[in-house]
Coordinates of C-alpha atoms in Angstrom, one line a residue:
Chain A
X95 CA 104.8 39.8 220.0
X96 CA 106.8 39.6 216.8
X97 CA 108.3 36.2 216.1
X98 CA 112.0 36.2 216.2
X99 CA 113.6 35.7 212.9
X100 CA 117.1 34.2 212.7
X101 CA 119.8 35.9 210.7
X102 CA 122.1 32.9 210.7
X103 CA 120.5 29.7 209.4
X104 CA 120.8 26.4 211.2
X105 CA 121.0 27.5 214.8
X106 CA 121.8 24.0 216.3
X107 CA 124.8 23.8 214.0
X108 CA 126.2 27.2 214.8
X109 CA 125.5 26.8 218.5
X110 CA 127.3 23.4 218.5
X111 CA 130.2 24.9 216.7
X112 CA 130.4 27.8 219.1
X113 CA 130.4 25.5 222.1
X114 CA 132.9 23.1 220.6
X115 CA 135.2 26.0 219.5
X116 CA 135.2 27.5 223.0
X117 CA 135.7 24.2 224.6
X118 CA 138.7 23.3 222.5
X119 CA 140.3 26.7 222.7
X120 CA 139.6 27.7 226.2
X121 CA 138.1 25.1 228.5
X122 CA 140.2 22.1 227.5
X123 CA 143.7 23.8 227.9
X124 CA 142.6 25.3 231.2
X125 CA 141.4 21.9 232.4
X126 CA 144.6 20.3 231.3
X127 CA 146.6 22.9 233.3
X128 CA 144.6 22.0 236.4
X129 CA 144.9 18.3 235.8
X130 CA 148.6 18.5 235.3
X131 CA 149.0 20.4 238.5
X132 CA 147.2 17.7 240.4
X133 CA 150.1 15.4 239.7
X134 CA 151.9 17.3 242.4
X135 CA 151.0 16.4 246.0
X136 CA 149.6 19.2 248.1
X137 CA 152.9 19.4 249.9
X138 CA 154.9 19.8 246.7
X139 CA 152.4 22.3 245.4
X140 CA 152.7 24.6 248.4
X141 CA 156.4 24.1 248.4
X142 CA 156.5 25.4 244.8
X143 CA 154.3 28.3 245.5
X144 CA 155.9 29.5 248.8
X145 CA 159.5 29.2 247.4
X146 CA 160.9 32.7 248.1
X147 CA 162.0 33.1 244.4
X148 CA 158.4 32.4 243.2
X149 CA 156.8 34.6 245.9
X150 CA 159.1 37.4 244.9
X151 CA 158.2 36.9 241.2
X152 CA 154.5 37.1 242.1
X153 CA 155.0 40.2 244.2
X154 CA 156.9 41.9 241.3
X155 CA 154.4 40.9 238.6
X156 CA 151.3 41.9 240.6
X157 CA 152.9 45.0 242.0
X158 CA 154.2 46.2 238.6
X159 CA 150.9 45.3 237.0
X160 CA 148.8 47.2 239.5
X161 CA 151.0 50.3 239.2
X162 CA 151.0 50.1 235.4
X163 CA 147.2 49.6 235.3
X164 CA 146.7 52.6 237.7
X165 CA 149.0 54.8 235.6
X166 CA 147.1 53.7 232.4
X167 CA 143.8 54.3 234.2
X168 CA 144.7 57.9 234.9
X169 CA 146.7 58.9 231.8
X170 CA 144.6 56.7 229.4
X171 CA 141.5 58.6 230.5
X172 CA 143.3 61.9 229.9
X173 CA 144.5 60.8 226.5
X174 CA 141.0 59.7 225.5
X175 CA 139.5 62.9 226.8
X176 CA 141.9 65.1 224.9
X177 CA 141.5 63.1 221.7
X178 CA 137.7 63.3 221.8
X179 CA 137.1 66.6 223.4
X180 CA 140.0 68.9 222.5
X181 CA 140.8 68.1 218.9
X182 CA 144.2 69.6 218.1
X183 CA 146.1 69.8 214.8
X184 CA 147.2 66.2 214.0
X185 CA 145.0 64.5 216.6
X186 CA 144.1 61.9 214.0
X187 CA 147.8 60.9 213.7
X188 CA 148.1 60.5 217.5
X189 CA 144.8 58.7 217.6
X190 CA 146.2 56.1 215.1
X191 CA 149.3 55.9 217.2
X192 CA 147.4 54.7 220.2
X193 CA 147.0 51.3 218.5
X194 CA 150.7 50.9 218.1
X195 CA 151.3 48.9 221.2
X196 CA 148.7 46.4 220.0
X197 CA 150.4 45.9 216.7
X198 CA 154.0 46.0 217.8
X199 CA 155.5 42.6 218.5
X200 CA 156.3 42.6 222.2
X201 CA 159.9 41.6 221.7
X202 CA 160.4 44.6 219.5
X203 CA 158.9 46.8 222.2
X204 CA 161.2 45.2 224.7
X205 CA 164.3 45.9 222.5
X206 CA 163.2 49.4 221.8
X207 CA 162.8 50.3 225.5
X208 CA 166.0 48.6 226.4
X209 CA 168.0 50.6 223.9
X210 CA 166.5 53.7 225.4
X211 CA 166.4 53.2 229.1
X212 CA 169.3 50.8 230.0
X213 CA 172.6 52.1 231.3
X214 CA 174.1 52.2 227.9
X215 CA 170.8 53.4 226.2
X216 CA 170.2 57.0 224.9
X217 CA 168.0 58.1 227.8
X218 CA 169.3 55.6 230.4
X219 CA 172.9 56.9 230.0
X220 CA 172.1 60.4 228.8
X221 CA 174.7 62.2 231.0
X222 CA 177.5 59.9 230.2
X223 CA 176.7 60.0 226.5
X224 CA 176.8 63.8 226.6
X225 CA 180.1 63.8 228.3
X226 CA 181.4 61.3 225.8
X227 CA 180.2 63.3 222.9
X228 CA 181.7 66.5 224.3
X229 CA 185.1 64.8 224.9
X230 CA 185.3 63.3 221.4
X231 CA 184.6 66.7 219.9
X232 CA 187.3 68.1 222.1
X233 CA 189.7 65.3 221.1
X234 CA 189.2 66.1 217.5
X235 CA 190.3 69.6 218.2
X236 CA 193.4 68.2 219.9
X237 CA 192.3 68.8 223.4
X238 CA 192.4 66.2 226.1
X239 CA 189.3 65.3 228.1
X240 CA 187.3 68.5 228.4
X241 CA 184.7 67.3 230.9
X242 CA 185.6 64.8 233.6
X243 CA 184.0 61.4 233.2
X244 CA 180.8 61.0 235.2
X245 CA 180.3 64.8 235.6
X246 CA 176.8 64.5 234.2
X247 CA 175.9 61.1 235.6
X248 CA 173.0 62.7 237.5
X249 CA 171.3 63.1 234.1
X250 CA 171.4 59.3 233.6
X251 CA 168.1 57.6 233.8
X252 CA 169.0 54.0 234.0
X253 CA 166.5 51.3 234.8
X254 CA 168.9 48.4 234.5
X255 CA 169.0 47.7 238.2
X256 CA 165.5 48.9 239.2
X257 CA 162.1 47.5 238.4
X258 CA 160.8 50.9 237.1
X259 CA 161.7 49.8 233.6
X260 CA 159.2 46.9 233.9
X261 CA 156.5 49.3 234.9
X262 CA 157.3 51.6 231.9
X263 CA 157.1 48.7 229.5
X264 CA 153.8 47.5 231.0
X265 CA 152.3 51.0 230.8
X266 CA 153.3 51.0 227.1
X267 CA 151.7 47.7 226.3
X268 CA 148.5 48.5 228.3
X269 CA 148.0 52.0 227.0
X270 CA 145.5 51.3 224.2
X271 CA 143.0 49.4 226.4
X272 CA 141.8 52.3 228.6
X273 CA 141.9 54.8 225.7
X274 CA 139.9 52.5 223.3
X275 CA 137.3 51.6 225.9
X276 CA 136.7 55.1 227.1
X277 CA 136.8 56.8 223.8
X278 CA 133.4 55.6 222.4
X279 CA 131.6 56.5 225.6
X280 CA 133.0 60.0 225.4
X281 CA 132.1 60.3 221.8
X282 CA 128.4 59.3 222.5
X283 CA 128.3 61.8 225.5
X284 CA 125.6 64.4 225.2
X285 CA 126.8 67.9 226.1
X286 CA 123.4 68.7 227.6
X287 CA 124.3 66.9 230.8
X288 CA 127.3 69.2 231.3
X289 CA 125.2 72.3 230.4
X290 CA 122.6 71.1 232.9
X291 CA 125.2 70.7 235.6
X292 CA 126.8 74.0 234.7
X293 CA 123.5 75.9 234.8
X294 CA 122.9 74.5 238.3
X295 CA 126.1 76.1 239.4
X296 CA 128.4 73.1 239.5
X297 CA 132.1 73.8 238.7
X298 CA 134.1 71.8 236.2
X299 CA 135.5 69.4 238.7
X300 CA 132.1 68.7 240.4
X301 CA 130.6 68.1 236.9
X302 CA 133.4 65.6 236.0
X303 CA 133.3 63.8 239.4
X304 CA 129.5 63.5 239.8
X305 CA 128.1 63.6 236.2
X306 CA 130.7 62.5 233.6
X307 CA 132.9 60.0 235.5
X308 CA 130.0 57.8 236.8
X309 CA 128.9 57.5 233.2
X310 CA 132.2 56.4 231.8
X311 CA 133.1 54.4 234.9
X312 CA 132.0 50.9 233.6
X313 CA 133.9 51.3 230.4
X314 CA 136.9 52.8 232.1
X315 CA 137.0 50.0 234.7
X316 CA 137.0 47.3 232.0
X317 CA 139.8 49.1 230.2
X318 CA 141.8 49.2 233.4
X319 CA 141.1 45.5 234.0
X320 CA 142.2 44.6 230.5
X321 CA 145.4 46.6 230.9
X322 CA 146.0 44.8 234.2
X323 CA 145.3 41.4 232.7
X324 CA 147.7 42.1 229.8
X325 CA 150.4 43.3 232.2
X326 CA 150.2 40.1 234.3
X327 CA 150.7 38.0 231.2
X328 CA 153.3 40.2 229.5
X329 CA 156.5 38.3 228.9
X330 CA 158.3 39.3 225.6
X331 CA 158.8 43.0 226.3
X332 CA 159.6 42.7 230.0
X333 CA 162.4 40.2 229.9
X334 CA 164.5 42.5 227.7
X335 CA 164.4 45.4 230.1
X336 CA 164.3 43.5 233.5
X337 CA 167.6 42.4 234.9
X338 CA 166.0 39.0 235.6
X339 CA 167.8 38.4 238.9
X340 CA 166.1 35.5 240.7
X341 CA 164.2 36.8 243.8
X342 CA 164.6 40.3 242.7
X343 CA 163.6 41.1 239.2
X344 CA 162.1 38.0 237.7
X345 CA 158.4 38.1 236.6
X346 CA 156.1 35.1 237.0
X347 CA 156.0 34.2 233.3
X348 CA 159.8 34.0 233.3
X349 CA 159.6 31.7 236.4
X350 CA 157.3 29.4 234.4
X351 CA 159.8 29.3 231.5
X352 CA 162.7 28.6 233.9
X353 CA 160.8 25.7 235.5
X354 CA 160.0 24.3 232.0
X355 CA 163.7 24.6 231.1
X356 CA 164.5 22.5 234.1
X357 CA 161.9 19.9 233.1
X358 CA 159.8 20.6 236.1
X359 CA 156.6 20.8 234.2
X360 CA 154.3 20.2 237.1
X361 CA 155.8 23.0 239.1
X362 CA 155.5 25.3 236.1
X363 CA 151.8 24.4 235.8
X364 CA 151.3 25.0 239.5
X365 CA 152.6 28.5 239.1
X366 CA 150.4 28.8 236.1
X367 CA 147.3 27.7 238.0
X368 CA 147.9 30.3 240.7
X369 CA 148.3 33.0 238.0
X370 CA 145.2 31.8 236.3
X371 CA 143.3 31.9 239.6
X372 CA 144.4 35.5 240.2
X373 CA 143.4 36.6 236.7
X374 CA 140.0 34.9 237.1
X375 CA 139.5 36.6 240.4
X376 CA 140.3 40.0 238.9
X377 CA 138.0 39.4 236.0
X378 CA 135.2 38.3 238.2
X379 CA 135.5 41.2 240.7
X380 CA 135.7 43.8 237.8
X381 CA 132.6 42.2 236.2
X382 CA 130.9 42.3 239.5
X383 CA 131.6 46.0 240.0
X384 CA 130.6 46.8 236.4
X385 CA 127.3 44.9 236.9
X386 CA 126.7 46.7 240.1
X387 CA 127.3 50.1 238.7
X388 CA 125.3 49.5 235.6
X389 CA 122.3 48.1 237.4
X390 CA 122.4 50.4 240.4
X391 CA 120.3 52.9 238.5
X392 CA 117.6 50.2 237.9
X393 CA 117.3 49.1 241.5
X394 CA 113.8 49.6 242.7
X395 CA 113.6 51.4 246.0
Chain B
X144 CA 113.1 89.6 238.2
X145 CA 112.8 91.4 234.9
X146 CA 114.8 90.4 231.9
X147 CA 115.9 92.5 229.0
X148 CA 117.6 91.5 225.8
X149 CA 119.0 94.4 223.8
X150 CA 120.2 94.0 220.3
X151 CA 121.5 90.5 220.4
X152 CA 122.9 88.8 217.3
X153 CA 124.2 85.4 216.9
X154 CA 125.7 83.6 213.9
X155 CA 127.0 80.1 213.4
X156 CA 129.5 80.4 210.6
X157 CA 127.5 81.7 207.6
X158 CA 124.0 81.2 209.0
X159 CA 122.5 83.7 211.3
X160 CA 120.4 82.4 214.2
X161 CA 119.5 85.9 215.6
X162 CA 119.5 89.3 214.0
X163 CA 119.5 92.2 216.4
X164 CA 116.8 90.8 218.7
X165 CA 115.4 92.8 221.6
X166 CA 112.9 91.6 224.2
X167 CA 111.7 92.8 227.5
X168 CA 110.1 90.5 230.1
X169 CA 108.5 91.9 233.2
X170 CA 109.1 90.4 236.6
X171 CA 106.8 87.4 237.3
X172 CA 105.7 87.2 233.7
X173 CA 105.3 83.9 231.7
X174 CA 106.5 84.5 228.2
X175 CA 106.5 82.1 225.3
X176 CA 109.0 82.2 222.4
X177 CA 107.0 80.7 219.6
X178 CA 108.3 79.9 216.2
X179 CA 109.1 77.2 213.6
X180 CA 112.3 75.2 214.0
X181 CA 115.3 77.2 212.9
X182 CA 113.7 80.5 213.9
X183 CA 116.3 81.2 216.6
X184 CA 114.0 80.8 219.6
X185 CA 116.2 78.1 221.4
X186 CA 119.3 80.1 220.6
X187 CA 117.8 83.2 222.2
X188 CA 116.8 81.2 225.3
X189 CA 120.3 79.7 225.6
X190 CA 121.9 83.2 225.3
X191 CA 119.6 84.4 228.1
X192 CA 120.7 81.4 230.2
X193 CA 124.4 82.1 229.4
X194 CA 124.8 78.6 228.0
X195 CA 125.7 80.2 224.7
X196 CA 127.4 83.6 224.1
X197 CA 126.0 86.2 221.7
X198 CA 128.2 87.5 218.9
X199 CA 130.9 89.6 220.5
X200 CA 129.9 93.3 220.7
X201 CA 126.4 92.6 219.4
X202 CA 124.2 93.4 222.5
X203 CA 123.4 92.8 226.1
X204 CA 121.4 90.7 228.4
X205 CA 120.1 92.5 231.5
X206 CA 118.7 90.9 234.6
X207 CA 116.9 93.6 236.7
X208 CA 118.7 96.2 234.7
X209 CA 122.1 94.7 235.5
X210 CA 124.2 93.6 232.5
X211 CA 124.9 89.9 232.9
X212 CA 126.3 89.3 229.4
X213 CA 129.7 88.3 230.7
X214 CA 128.4 86.5 233.8
X215 CA 128.9 82.7 233.8
X216 CA 125.7 80.6 233.4
X217 CA 126.3 79.0 236.8
X218 CA 126.4 82.4 238.4
X219 CA 123.3 83.9 236.8
X220 CA 121.0 82.0 239.1
X221 CA 118.8 80.6 236.4
X222 CA 116.9 77.4 236.2
X223 CA 117.2 75.8 232.8
X224 CA 115.0 72.9 231.7
X225 CA 116.1 70.9 228.7
X226 CA 113.8 69.4 226.1
X227 CA 115.2 65.9 226.7
X228 CA 115.4 66.5 230.5
X229 CA 119.1 65.9 230.8
X230 CA 118.5 64.1 234.1
X231 CA 121.6 62.5 235.6
X232 CA 121.1 58.8 234.9
X233 CA 123.3 57.6 237.7
X234 CA 121.5 59.6 240.4
X235 CA 118.2 59.0 242.1
X236 CA 115.4 61.5 241.7
X237 CA 116.4 62.8 245.1
X238 CA 120.0 63.3 244.2
X239 CA 119.1 64.9 240.9
X240 CA 117.1 67.5 242.6
X241 CA 119.7 68.0 245.4
X242 CA 122.5 68.4 242.8
X243 CA 122.4 72.2 242.6
X244 CA 122.4 72.5 246.3
X245 CA 125.2 70.0 246.8
X246 CA 127.3 71.7 244.1
X247 CA 127.4 75.0 245.9
X248 CA 130.8 76.1 247.4
X249 CA 130.9 74.7 250.9
X250 CA 130.5 78.0 252.6
X251 CA 127.1 78.5 251.0
X252 CA 126.1 74.8 251.0
X253 CA 123.0 74.0 253.1
X254 CA 123.3 71.3 255.8
X255 CA 122.1 67.8 254.8
X256 CA 118.9 68.3 256.8
X257 CA 118.2 71.6 254.9
X258 CA 118.8 69.9 251.6
X259 CA 116.5 67.0 252.5
X260 CA 113.8 69.5 253.5
X261 CA 114.2 71.5 250.3
X262 CA 114.1 68.4 248.1
X263 CA 111.0 67.1 249.9
X264 CA 109.3 70.4 249.5
X265 CA 110.0 70.4 245.7
X266 CA 108.9 66.7 245.4
X267 CA 105.6 67.7 246.9
X268 CA 105.4 70.7 244.5
X269 CA 105.9 68.5 241.5
X270 CA 103.7 65.8 243.0
X271 CA 106.4 63.1 243.0
X272 CA 106.6 62.5 246.8
X273 CA 106.9 58.7 246.4
X274 CA 109.5 58.7 243.7
X275 CA 112.5 60.1 245.6
X276 CA 114.6 56.9 245.4
X277 CA 113.7 56.0 241.8
X278 CA 116.1 56.5 239.0
X279 CA 115.3 58.5 235.9
X280 CA 114.8 55.5 233.6
X281 CA 112.1 54.2 235.9
X282 CA 110.0 57.3 235.3
X283 CA 107.6 58.3 232.5
X284 CA 108.4 61.2 230.2
X285 CA 106.0 63.5 232.1
X286 CA 107.5 62.5 235.5
X287 CA 111.0 63.1 234.2
X288 CA 110.1 66.6 233.0
X289 CA 108.7 67.4 236.4
X290 CA 111.9 66.1 238.1
X291 CA 113.9 68.3 235.7
X292 CA 111.7 71.3 236.7
X293 CA 112.2 70.5 240.4
X294 CA 115.9 70.2 239.9
X295 CA 116.0 73.7 238.2
X296 CA 113.8 75.2 241.0
X297 CA 116.0 73.8 243.8
X298 CA 118.6 76.5 243.5
X299 CA 115.9 79.1 243.8
X300 CA 116.5 80.7 240.4
X301 CA 115.6 84.2 239.6
X302 CA 114.3 83.1 236.3
X303 CA 113.1 79.9 234.8
X304 CA 114.0 79.0 231.2
X305 CA 112.3 76.1 229.5
X306 CA 113.4 74.7 226.2
X307 CA 110.5 72.9 224.5
X308 CA 109.5 71.6 227.9
X309 CA 106.7 69.3 226.5
X310 CA 108.2 68.6 223.1
X311 CA 109.0 65.0 223.7
X312 CA 105.6 64.1 225.4
X313 CA 102.5 62.6 223.9
X314 CA 99.4 64.9 223.3
X315 CA 97.4 64.0 226.5
X316 CA 100.4 64.4 228.9
X317 CA 101.3 67.6 227.1
X318 CA 97.9 69.2 227.7
X319 CA 97.9 68.1 231.3
X320 CA 101.4 69.3 232.0
X321 CA 101.0 72.7 230.5
X322 CA 98.0 73.5 232.6
X323 CA 100.0 72.3 235.6
X324 CA 102.9 74.6 234.5
X325 CA 100.5 77.5 234.4
X326 CA 99.2 76.7 237.9
X327 CA 102.7 76.2 239.1
X328 CA 103.7 79.6 237.7
X329 CA 100.8 81.3 239.4
X330 CA 101.9 79.7 242.7
X331 CA 105.7 80.5 242.6
X332 CA 105.5 83.6 240.4
X333 CA 109.1 83.3 239.1
X334 CA 109.8 85.0 235.8
X335 CA 109.5 82.3 233.2
X336 CA 110.4 82.1 229.5
X337 CA 109.6 79.0 227.5
X338 CA 110.3 78.0 224.0
X339 CA 107.7 76.1 221.9
X340 CA 106.7 75.5 218.3
X341 CA 103.2 74.6 219.3
X342 CA 100.9 77.7 218.9
X343 CA 98.1 76.1 221.0
X344 CA 100.5 75.6 223.9
X345 CA 101.8 79.2 223.7
X346 CA 98.2 80.7 223.4
X347 CA 97.0 78.6 226.4
X348 CA 99.8 79.1 228.8
X349 CA 101.6 82.3 228.2
X350 CA 100.9 85.8 229.5
X351 CA 102.7 87.2 226.4
X352 CA 103.9 85.6 223.2
X353 CA 107.0 86.5 221.1
X354 CA 106.5 85.1 217.7
X355 CA 109.8 84.4 216.0
X356 CA 110.8 83.8 212.4
X357 CA 114.0 83.9 210.5
X358 CA 116.2 85.0 213.4
X359 CA 113.8 87.9 214.3
X360 CA 110.9 88.5 216.6
X361 CA 107.9 89.2 214.4
X362 CA 105.5 90.3 217.1
X363 CA 105.2 90.5 220.8
X364 CA 101.9 90.6 222.6
X365 CA 99.2 88.9 224.6
X366 CA 97.7 85.7 223.1
X367 CA 94.6 87.7 222.1
X368 CA 96.7 90.4 220.5
X369 CA 98.8 88.1 218.4
X370 CA 95.8 86.0 217.4
X371 CA 93.3 88.8 216.8
X372 CA 95.7 91.5 215.5
X373 CA 98.6 89.7 213.8
X374 CA 101.3 92.1 212.7
X375 CA 102.0 90.3 209.4
X376 CA 101.0 87.2 207.4
X377 CA 103.6 85.1 209.0
X378 CA 102.2 85.6 212.5
X379 CA 98.7 85.0 211.2
X380 CA 99.7 81.8 209.3
X381 CA 101.7 80.4 212.2
X382 CA 98.9 80.7 214.8
X383 CA 96.4 78.4 213.1
X384 CA 94.9 77.1 209.9
X385 CA 93.9 79.6 207.3
X386 CA 92.6 80.2 203.8
X387 CA 94.5 82.6 201.6
X388 CA 92.8 84.9 199.0
X389 CA 94.4 87.3 196.7
X390 CA 93.0 90.7 196.7
X391 CA 90.8 92.2 199.5
X392 CA 87.7 90.6 200.8
X393 CA 86.9 92.7 203.9
X394 CA 84.6 95.7 204.3
X395 CA 86.8 98.1 202.3
X396 CA 86.0 98.4 198.6
X397 CA 87.5 95.8 196.2
X398 CA 90.3 96.5 193.9
X399 CA 92.0 98.9 196.2
X400 CA 95.3 97.0 196.5
X401 CA 96.1 94.4 193.8
X402 CA 99.1 93.2 195.8
X403 CA 97.0 92.5 198.9
X404 CA 96.4 89.1 200.4
X405 CA 93.5 88.1 202.7
X406 CA 93.6 85.5 205.3
X407 CA 90.5 83.8 206.8
X408 CA 90.5 81.1 209.5
X409 CA 88.4 78.0 208.5
X410 CA 86.0 78.6 211.4
X411 CA 85.3 82.2 210.2
X412 CA 83.9 80.9 206.9
X413 CA 80.1 80.8 207.0
X414 CA 78.3 78.4 204.7
X415 CA 74.9 79.4 203.4
X416 CA 72.2 77.7 201.3
X417 CA 71.0 81.0 199.8
X418 CA 72.7 84.1 198.6
X419 CA 70.5 86.9 200.2
X420 CA 72.3 90.1 199.2
X421 CA 74.3 88.7 196.3
X422 CA 77.7 89.3 198.1
X423 CA 78.4 85.7 198.9
X424 CA 80.7 83.5 196.9
X425 CA 79.3 80.4 195.1
X426 CA 81.1 77.1 195.9
X427 CA 80.7 73.4 195.7
X428 CA 81.3 70.9 198.6
X429 CA 84.0 68.5 197.6
X430 CA 84.7 66.7 200.9
X431 CA 83.3 66.4 204.4
X432 CA 85.5 65.2 207.2
X433 CA 84.1 64.5 210.6
X434 CA 86.5 65.6 213.4
X435 CA 84.6 65.1 216.7
X436 CA 83.3 68.5 218.0
X437 CA 83.8 70.1 214.6
X438 CA 83.3 69.2 211.0
X439 CA 85.8 70.1 208.3
X440 CA 84.3 70.9 205.0
X441 CA 86.3 71.3 201.8
X442 CA 84.9 73.5 199.0
X443 CA 85.9 74.7 195.6
X444 CA 85.0 78.2 194.4
X445 CA 83.1 78.4 191.2
X446 CA 84.8 81.5 189.9
X447 CA 88.5 80.6 190.2
X448 CA 88.4 76.9 191.3
X449 CA 90.4 77.8 194.4
X450 CA 89.8 75.3 197.2
X451 CA 88.7 76.5 200.6
X452 CA 88.6 74.9 204.0
X453 CA 85.8 75.6 206.4
X454 CA 85.2 74.4 209.9
X455 CA 81.6 74.1 211.1
X456 CA 80.3 73.3 214.5
X457 CA 78.4 70.0 214.7
X458 CA 75.2 71.9 215.2
X459 CA 75.6 74.2 212.2
X460 CA 76.6 71.2 210.1
X461 CA 73.4 69.4 211.0
X462 CA 71.3 72.5 210.5
X463 CA 72.6 72.8 207.0
X464 CA 72.4 69.0 206.3
X465 CA 75.3 69.3 204.0
X466 CA 76.2 66.5 201.6
X467 CA 79.1 66.1 199.2
X468 CA 78.7 67.9 195.8
X469 CA 76.1 70.3 197.3
X470 CA 76.1 73.8 195.7
X471 CA 76.4 76.4 198.5
X472 CA 77.5 80.0 199.1
X473 CA 80.2 81.2 201.5
X474 CA 80.7 84.4 203.4
X475 CA 83.8 85.5 205.3
X476 CA 82.8 86.4 208.9
X477 CA 86.2 87.8 209.8
X478 CA 89.3 88.3 207.7
X479 CA 92.7 89.9 207.7
X480 CA 94.2 91.7 204.7
X481 CA 97.9 92.5 204.4
X482 CA 99.4 94.7 201.7
X483 CA 103.0 93.7 201.2
X484 CA 103.8 90.6 199.2
X485 CA 104.9 88.3 201.9
X486 CA 106.4 85.0 201.2
X487 CA 105.3 82.4 203.7

């Protein structure tokens, strides 16, 4: 066997550096979080967690994240497919656009979406805006109100009092993950597999379901997991569009901020630990599924 | 089922892959499309399969005298085997073979029991009974190719199309597998067309060979025909090693066609110690290469310094007791002359 040659010299040094780096950046803060939480008694801990306002926040964050990840899973796959397989005029421009949510500061995204979708936003108050515009035109011509106020309110699309706006923002910030993980797999895809399936009489849907999707599944799943993880932690963009009513439309990160504002640091870390635990669980189970699907083909009968 | 290709052309942008190609394959025949890479043989096969379309309005593909040109590949009832197998990696051997049956519309789909029986029958046919639950990456190249063949046969195709079926295998497995393919064809008797660039493979396996070059079929015939009576220098040159002489060297008088070229296979060159009737050509041995059953001798002609390859049997070589730099005479046992100035 060939002797392994090292590309980077001084392995003990680089190895030590890597371990130290990861410990300082990842392990230590996580440990500190857990230690801080232990300052609470078990009773205080559970009291913090089962507080209806906190429970509602968890329900909202997890629910909205699951919905956003699912939407991204489906539409991200479609976007990746179209960009790779059906190149249209200007597809490079749209391809570059996919990375936009990565680059855009989340607060900017939040403000943008609020301007559009809240009650007084362009889309959120579309009907009322149209009525207003028509009436001001009429007023210029010397007519009184031409259209009664609220006549087109059914065109309004406001998210100020619902949590749909949160999901929309989370879909936006999570969009690149699925697209960017699935794209390379589709680009590497050999058309012969489809031709083989086709020549055996399989229709397009069967070919996708049984031949193509199993192949992109691991990449797709990790894209969905990343989008989900990002959605759970998303703060900046959501607080602008959510109405942030306690027990109704507050997300978990906002709960942590509120606890900190009230100088209840331990309670804040307690919520943080639970969130951390959930993220870890998701990460582990996704990795498990990925491992299983990658190695299934190697299992010896 | 018989296959007929009538006047098919195909171009990719500026380059033409097929120029007005016609071919008839009788029911139950095993035909090889033989040619160098870029000769259009794979394109022809893919057009017969329906994986690719011929140029609009250029010609027809007929199965049993029925025009299938506009029939979808999935509906032509063909079995296509790809050079790189194209086995579905996420499926076991069993599921790969069952794929075609499971993909049928539910009205025609056999029961699970029937599928199981069919797959087991095919596994026996390709001698992979114990591999049903393996995955493609646990198999050798030859085994994968046999799975691909079984998968294609599962839908009971009317015609079997194989694209360089043994191209990715090593020499020993190739030889074994092509004999096996011949036997398999004799058992199931389904019309088969296979593409190859290996003349030995085509000569050994096929009932008839279509030699292709430059988007055209140069000659169609039995292996003996194309080998013994090549239609043109290309066919002669493609089917084996050769020596090329300018002018004529066979039984007709010399000097008849100055534009003629003569081809001789190395094993048709006889080496003599003497020059009994004065008709042999004087030459010098420059190199002797031992190649197992045969001995390759390189010579240089005295008159025009042209180098000549000869192939002797071991026995003949020993009888002559040839050594390097020996002065000998050569005679052409069998040669082919062509008149036109062909560029090869």
